[in-house]
Amino acid sequence: MSFDGSFTHAMVNELQSELIGGRITKISEPYPNEIIITVRAQRQNYQVLLSANPTYARIQTTTIPFQNPPVPNNFTMTLRKHLQGSFINQIHQVDNDRIVHLHINTRNEIGDLEELVLVIEIMARHSNIMLVEAQNRNIIDVIKRIGPDKNRFRTILPGSKYVNPPQQDLLNPFQLSDFSVIEHLDHDFPNLEVLAGELRKHLQGLGIDTSFALAEALHQSGGSLQTKYTDFWQKFNHPSPVTTLTRQGKLGFAPFPFPPLQIEQHFTSLSTMLDQFYQTKVQRERVREQGAQLIQITRNELKKNRKKIKRLEKDETDAANADQYRVKGEVLMTYLHQVKPGMNQISLPNFYDNNQPIEINLKVELSPSANAQWYFKQFQKKKNAGQYIQQQIQNAQAEIDYFENIESQIELANPENLDDIKTELQQSGYLKRQTGRQNKKVQVSQPEKFMATDGTVILVGKNNLQNDKLTLKTADKRETWLHTQNIHGSHVIIRSFDPSEQTILEAANLAAYFSKARASANVPVDYDLVKRVKKPNGAKPGLVHYTGQKTVYVTPNQELVEQLRRNAKK
């Protein structure tokens, strides 16, 4: 189901039960057009996400960790100035539209109590977040400024009056008292698809999937039309959130189960469900956006080296046949008297093959003797090349392995992990350094921390720089190191000198999950003492050799990974 007005209604109910009376303690903008407000309410902290992202606009509470940018932008500073330490006294939705108002009690610069409204409009590419004075509706600041040159009818700039988006002349489905409209629609349009379309024309805040679900509910046998209609909307007031799968296998979400969607997973709250739904999807998009340069470099290097190997393999075949050039040169020298100037080809008896005729191409601009010398030079050139081609093939294959590893790290990365990958490519000369940063000390981000069921700490590197630092510097030589066998993936360290078998299996699951084999079953994972893991001289970042390892086989389990992650936060 889309984040339409009906879903917004359910979400506002959930936020009201959690946040009313809460105190705003922290404000951050971890990503462009997204604000995280930390609210202390009911003796716990809630992270409230306000997103004006064109693709993933929404409001919810979230438990997904984030990192602040080093320098906050102007809108974040404005929110901190006006809202830090203030209290949320009301949250409401405008009709059944995708507009939510957070009414906040705060004090102005002279200490007088005033009310401000944090407005979030969830409208795809027109989504926006703005801070407005409740009394006179003046806009204090906005995350996306819209001047008259962009919209003549609705200017959204600091100092201008806040005006609600244009209203549609539609009925609020939650406040419907006259059901004759629904009865007529149900009678006049028995076709499910047509009825869903007509419902969208008459009821406010219905996405396509919501209208289809309502049409399906109205067509159910038994009960009066009014009862079926009322029961359907009551489910938004008491949701039982689920992620769903369509017949085509596309993942979606809904505030409650409804046919024909297949239920993927149940959740205790709408926000928990959205965290699960958006985490992978949004992370992939952010990585794709922020890591576009890294992805392009990786693809170019892979393409270049794969073409290089094909070319080298052809040269290797030529080198293996280098002897034919020597034979032709010697045959030409033997029968020079038969070669006439201006000939471009000649057939001569090959004394290396029972005097069978051999066709020899000639260069008309060269003398007979010079043609023979050309064949001798080609023989020597290809013979010498053959001694280095195999090494060049190995070097090119090592580059392919390295960039396939980088590619898998980008695929599995969170946006905050991309800086380390960028630094690594700069250090290796694949990416040009920014001016003035050559001598700046590199700060490698920390590996992710997990905790096994028995309380043992497990650390997981997310890129080559993290892996090298974790394995070669951070880990004690007596601790246990894990890595997927012959598969690109993370270095994993169990911070114990004598880990239990269960802890080894849980760490192996992490190693398999944070590898290219995440979607596979029965993944082999090697484990060894850190002291037996060595980095070869001159090896690329992340590459190590090890001996004396043991191997376990696991199937990556996302639920287990999330549980180990939660254990570490307790």
PDB file of N, CA and C in Angstrom, residues 33-34 49 70 131 171 266 306 428 434 455 463 497 512:
ATOM      1  N   ASN A  33      17.042  16.436   2.703  1.00  0.00           N
ATOM      2  CA  ASN A  33      15.575  16.481   2.746  1.00  0.00           C
ATOM      3  C   ASN A  33      14.964  15.527   3.769  1.00  0.00           C
ATOM      4  N   GLU A  34      15.762  15.108   4.763  1.00  0.00           N
ATOM      5  CA  GLU A  34      15.233  14.240   5.815  1.00  0.00           C
ATOM      6  C   GLU A  34      15.693  14.747   7.180  1.00  0.00           C
ATOM      7  N   LEU A  49      11.257  10.422  12.198  1.00  0.00           N
ATOM      8  CA  LEU A  49      11.770  10.714  10.865  1.00  0.00           C
ATOM      9  C   LEU A  49      10.742  11.508  10.073  1.00  0.00           C
ATOM     10  N   PRO A  70      29.055  16.425   9.043  1.00  0.00           N
ATOM     11  CA  PRO A  70      29.941  17.232   9.893  1.00  0.00           C
ATOM     12  C   PRO A  70      29.448  18.658  10.115  1.00  0.00           C
ATOM     13  N   LEU A 131       8.638  25.057   8.987  1.00  0.00           N
ATOM     14  CA  LEU A 131       8.341  25.529  10.333  1.00  0.00           C
ATOM     15  C   LEU A 131       7.523  26.808  10.218  1.00  0.00           C
ATOM     16  N   LEU A 171     -14.817  13.694  -0.433  1.00  0.00           N
ATOM     17  CA  LEU A 171     -15.345  13.367   0.888  1.00  0.00           C
ATOM     18  C   LEU A 171     -14.278  12.701   1.745  1.00  0.00           C
ATOM     19  N   HIS A 266       4.444 -10.040   9.801  1.00  0.00           N
ATOM     20  CA  HIS A 266       3.623  -9.212  10.682  1.00  0.00           C
ATOM     21  C   HIS A 266       4.526  -8.324  11.540  1.00  0.00           C
ATOM     22  N   ARG A 306      38.781  -7.000 -17.915  1.00  0.00           N
ATOM     23  CA  ARG A 306      38.222  -8.159 -18.615  1.00  0.00           C
ATOM     24  C   ARG A 306      38.584  -8.129 -20.093  1.00  0.00           C
ATOM     25  N   SER A 428      44.909   4.199  -3.582  1.00  0.00           N
ATOM     26  CA  SER A 428      45.420   3.267  -4.593  1.00  0.00           C
ATOM     27  C   SER A 428      45.607   3.924  -5.948  1.00  0.00           C
ATOM     28  N   GLN A 434      41.093  14.956  -3.494  1.00  0.00           N
ATOM     29  CA  GLN A 434      40.667  16.349  -3.471  1.00  0.00           C
ATOM     30  C   GLN A 434      41.854  17.244  -3.118  1.00  0.00           C
ATOM     31  N   GLY A 455      26.699 -13.130  25.084  1.00  0.00           N
ATOM     32  CA  GLY A 455      27.281 -11.857  25.507  1.00  0.00           C
ATOM     33  C   GLY A 455      28.636 -11.547  24.913  1.00  0.00           C
ATOM     34  N   ASN A 463      34.259  -2.773   4.848  1.00  0.00           N
ATOM     35  CA  ASN A 463      35.023  -2.459   3.639  1.00  0.00           C
ATOM     36  C   ASN A 463      36.473  -2.834   3.888  1.00  0.00           C
ATOM     37  N   PHE A 497      38.905 -15.439  23.513  1.00  0.00           N
ATOM     38  CA  PHE A 497      40.011 -16.370  23.283  1.00  0.00           C
ATOM     39  C   PHE A 497      39.507 -17.810  23.159  1.00  0.00           C
ATOM     40  N   ALA A 512      28.621 -14.681   6.571  1.00  0.00           N
ATOM     41  CA  ALA A 512      27.896 -15.063   5.356  1.00  0.00           C
ATOM     42  C   ALA A 512      26.918 -13.976   4.929  1.00  0.00           C
TER      43      ALA A 512
END
